[in-house]
mmCIF file of C-alpha atoms in Angstrom:
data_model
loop_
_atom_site.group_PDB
_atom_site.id
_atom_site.type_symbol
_atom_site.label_atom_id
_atom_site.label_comp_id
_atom_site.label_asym_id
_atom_site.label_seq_id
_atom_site.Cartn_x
_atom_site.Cartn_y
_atom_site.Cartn_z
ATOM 1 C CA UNK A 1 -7.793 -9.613 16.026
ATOM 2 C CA UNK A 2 -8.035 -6.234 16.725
ATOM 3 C CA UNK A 3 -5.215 -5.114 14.939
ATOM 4 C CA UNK A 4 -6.396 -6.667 11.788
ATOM 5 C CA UNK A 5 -9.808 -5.253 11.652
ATOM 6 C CA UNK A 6 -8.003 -1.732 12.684
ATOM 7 C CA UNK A 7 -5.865 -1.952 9.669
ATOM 8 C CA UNK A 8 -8.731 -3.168 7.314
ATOM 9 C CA UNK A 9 -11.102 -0.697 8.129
ATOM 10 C CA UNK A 10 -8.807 1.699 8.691
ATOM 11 C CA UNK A 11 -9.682 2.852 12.297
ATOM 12 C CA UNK A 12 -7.796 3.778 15.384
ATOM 13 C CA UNK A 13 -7.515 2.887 18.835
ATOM 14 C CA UNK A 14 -9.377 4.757 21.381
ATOM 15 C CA UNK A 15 -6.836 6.734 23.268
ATOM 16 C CA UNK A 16 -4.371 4.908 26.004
ATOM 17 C CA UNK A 17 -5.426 1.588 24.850
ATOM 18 C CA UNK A 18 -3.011 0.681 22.130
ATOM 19 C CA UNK A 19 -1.573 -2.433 22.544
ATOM 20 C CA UNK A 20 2.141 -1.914 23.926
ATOM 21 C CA UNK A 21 5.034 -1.535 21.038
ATOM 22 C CA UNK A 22 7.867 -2.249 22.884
ATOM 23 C CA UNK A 23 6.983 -6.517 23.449
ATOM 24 C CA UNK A 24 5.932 -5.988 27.014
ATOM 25 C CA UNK A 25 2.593 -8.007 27.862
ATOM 26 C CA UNK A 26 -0.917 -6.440 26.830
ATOM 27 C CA UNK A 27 -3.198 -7.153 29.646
ATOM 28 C CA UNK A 28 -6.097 -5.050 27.717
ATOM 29 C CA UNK A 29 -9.120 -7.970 27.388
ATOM 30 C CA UNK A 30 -11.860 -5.141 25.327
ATOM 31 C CA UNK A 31 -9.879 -3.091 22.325
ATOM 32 C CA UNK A 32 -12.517 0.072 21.047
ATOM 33 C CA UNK A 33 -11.976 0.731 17.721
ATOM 34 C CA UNK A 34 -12.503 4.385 16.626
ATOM 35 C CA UNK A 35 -13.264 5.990 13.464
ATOM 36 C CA UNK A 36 -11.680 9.642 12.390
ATOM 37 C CA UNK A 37 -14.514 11.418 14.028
ATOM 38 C CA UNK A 38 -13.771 9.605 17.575
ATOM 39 C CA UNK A 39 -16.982 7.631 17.034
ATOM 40 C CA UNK A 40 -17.048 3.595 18.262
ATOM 41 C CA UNK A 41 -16.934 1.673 15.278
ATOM 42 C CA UNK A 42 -16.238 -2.058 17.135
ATOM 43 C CA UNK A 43 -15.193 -2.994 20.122
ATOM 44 C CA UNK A 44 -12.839 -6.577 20.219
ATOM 45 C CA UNK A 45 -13.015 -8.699 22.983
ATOM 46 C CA UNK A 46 -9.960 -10.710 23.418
ATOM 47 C CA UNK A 47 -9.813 -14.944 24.272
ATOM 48 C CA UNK A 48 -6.831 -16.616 24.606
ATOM 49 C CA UNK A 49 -7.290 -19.622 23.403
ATOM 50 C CA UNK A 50 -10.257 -20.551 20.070
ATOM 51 C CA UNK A 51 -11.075 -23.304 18.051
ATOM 52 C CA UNK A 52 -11.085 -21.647 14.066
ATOM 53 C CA UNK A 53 -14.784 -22.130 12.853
ATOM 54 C CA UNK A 54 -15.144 -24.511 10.125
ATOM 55 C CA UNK A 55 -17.638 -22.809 7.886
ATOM 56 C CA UNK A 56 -19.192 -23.558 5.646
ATOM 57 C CA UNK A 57 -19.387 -26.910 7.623
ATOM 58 C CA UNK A 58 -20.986 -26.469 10.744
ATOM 59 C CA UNK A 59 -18.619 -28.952 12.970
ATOM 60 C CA UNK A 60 -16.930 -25.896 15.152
ATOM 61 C CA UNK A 61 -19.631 -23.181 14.488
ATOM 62 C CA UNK A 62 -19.106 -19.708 13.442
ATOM 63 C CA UNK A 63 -18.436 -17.060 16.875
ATOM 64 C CA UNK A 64 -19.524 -13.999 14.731
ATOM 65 C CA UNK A 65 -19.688 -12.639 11.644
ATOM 66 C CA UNK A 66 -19.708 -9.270 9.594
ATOM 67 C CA UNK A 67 -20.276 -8.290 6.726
ATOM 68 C CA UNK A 68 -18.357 -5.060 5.360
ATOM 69 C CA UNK A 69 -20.331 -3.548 2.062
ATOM 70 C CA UNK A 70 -18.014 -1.364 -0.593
ATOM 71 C CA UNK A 71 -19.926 0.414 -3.258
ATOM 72 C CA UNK A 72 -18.232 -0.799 -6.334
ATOM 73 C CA UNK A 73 -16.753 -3.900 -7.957
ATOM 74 C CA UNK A 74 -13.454 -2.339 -8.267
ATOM 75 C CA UNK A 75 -13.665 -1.369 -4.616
ATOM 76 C CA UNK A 76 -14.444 -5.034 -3.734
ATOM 77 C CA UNK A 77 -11.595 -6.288 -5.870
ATOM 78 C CA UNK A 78 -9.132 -3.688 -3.694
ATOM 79 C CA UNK A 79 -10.336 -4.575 -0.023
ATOM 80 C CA UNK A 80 -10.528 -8.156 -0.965
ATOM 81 C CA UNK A 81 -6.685 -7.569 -1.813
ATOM 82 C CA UNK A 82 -6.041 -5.593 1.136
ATOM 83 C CA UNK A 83 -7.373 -8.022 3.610
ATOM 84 C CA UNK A 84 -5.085 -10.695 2.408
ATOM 85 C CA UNK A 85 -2.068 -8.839 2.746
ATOM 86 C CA UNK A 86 -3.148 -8.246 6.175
ATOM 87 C CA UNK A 87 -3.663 -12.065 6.387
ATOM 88 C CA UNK A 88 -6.658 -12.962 5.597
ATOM 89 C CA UNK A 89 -7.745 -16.032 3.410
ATOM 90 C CA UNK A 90 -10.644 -16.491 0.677
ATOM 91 C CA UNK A 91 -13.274 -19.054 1.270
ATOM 92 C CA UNK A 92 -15.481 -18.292 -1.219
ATOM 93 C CA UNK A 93 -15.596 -16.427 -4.106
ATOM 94 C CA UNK A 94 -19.418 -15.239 -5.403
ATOM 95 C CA UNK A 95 -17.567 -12.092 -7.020
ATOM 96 C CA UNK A 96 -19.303 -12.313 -10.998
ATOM 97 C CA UNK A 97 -22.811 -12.511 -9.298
ATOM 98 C CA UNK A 98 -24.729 -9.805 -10.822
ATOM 99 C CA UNK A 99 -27.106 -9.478 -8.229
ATOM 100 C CA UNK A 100 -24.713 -9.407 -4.990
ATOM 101 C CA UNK A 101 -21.360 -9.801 -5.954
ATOM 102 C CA UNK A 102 -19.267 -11.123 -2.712
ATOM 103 C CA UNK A 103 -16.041 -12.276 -1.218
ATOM 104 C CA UNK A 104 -16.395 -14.720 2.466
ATOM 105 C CA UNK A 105 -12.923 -14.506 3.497
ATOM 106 C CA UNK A 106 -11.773 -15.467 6.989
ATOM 107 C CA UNK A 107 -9.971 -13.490 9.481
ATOM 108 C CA UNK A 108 -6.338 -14.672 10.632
ATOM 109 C CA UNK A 109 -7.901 -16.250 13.431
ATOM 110 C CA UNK A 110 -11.048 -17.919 10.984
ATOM 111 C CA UNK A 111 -13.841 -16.279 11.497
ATOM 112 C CA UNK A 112 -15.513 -15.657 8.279
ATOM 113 C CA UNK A 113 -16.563 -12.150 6.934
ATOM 114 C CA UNK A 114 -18.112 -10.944 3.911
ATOM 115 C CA UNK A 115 -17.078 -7.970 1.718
ATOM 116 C CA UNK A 116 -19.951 -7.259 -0.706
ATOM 117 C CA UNK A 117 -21.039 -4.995 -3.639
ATOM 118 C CA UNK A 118 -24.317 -3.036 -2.109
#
């Protein structure tokens, strides 16, 4: 999961803990994500093996969530595009509120997030 929240934010890897290129095994359990200034943005903790949450329905409970704000409709409109070309899926669509307008997508692995108008 690291690797899609890297791409979506647009962060990096904290130095000598990008996960291998070359298909040889990643052993790294805690990824630190980075932004341009070298500041700690997120830090992903790897598990082998989840159960997808089943939000809204609360039979496998959410693990975490975030929400990610954007300043503009237009910007919400282009991250909520990005994040499915990186493979994320919608799960609810409140984009024509007026008040708060807001995407909950999930993460390839499920978890929901929110990208929203602030």
């Amino acid at each position: 999961m690291a690797e899609f929240y890297r791409q979506l934010l647009g962060l990096h890897y904290r130095d000598g803990e990008e996960p291998p290129t070359d298909g040889s095994i990643d052993d790294t359990d805690w990824l630190v994500l980075l932004d341009d200034g070298g500041n700690r943005v997120v830090t992903v903790q790897e598990k082998k093996e989840t159960t997808a949450p089943t939000w809204p329905s609360e039979q496998v409970p959410i693990q975490m969530h975030m929400d990610f704000k954007v300043p503009t409709v237009e910007e919400l409109e282009r991250h909520r595009e990005h994040a499915e070309t990186l493979g994320a899926r919608l799960l609810y669509d409140r984009s024509e509120d007026d008040g708060e307008p807001l995407y909950v997508l999930a993460d390839p692995a499920g978890h929901p997030f929110c990208l929203l108008v602030q």
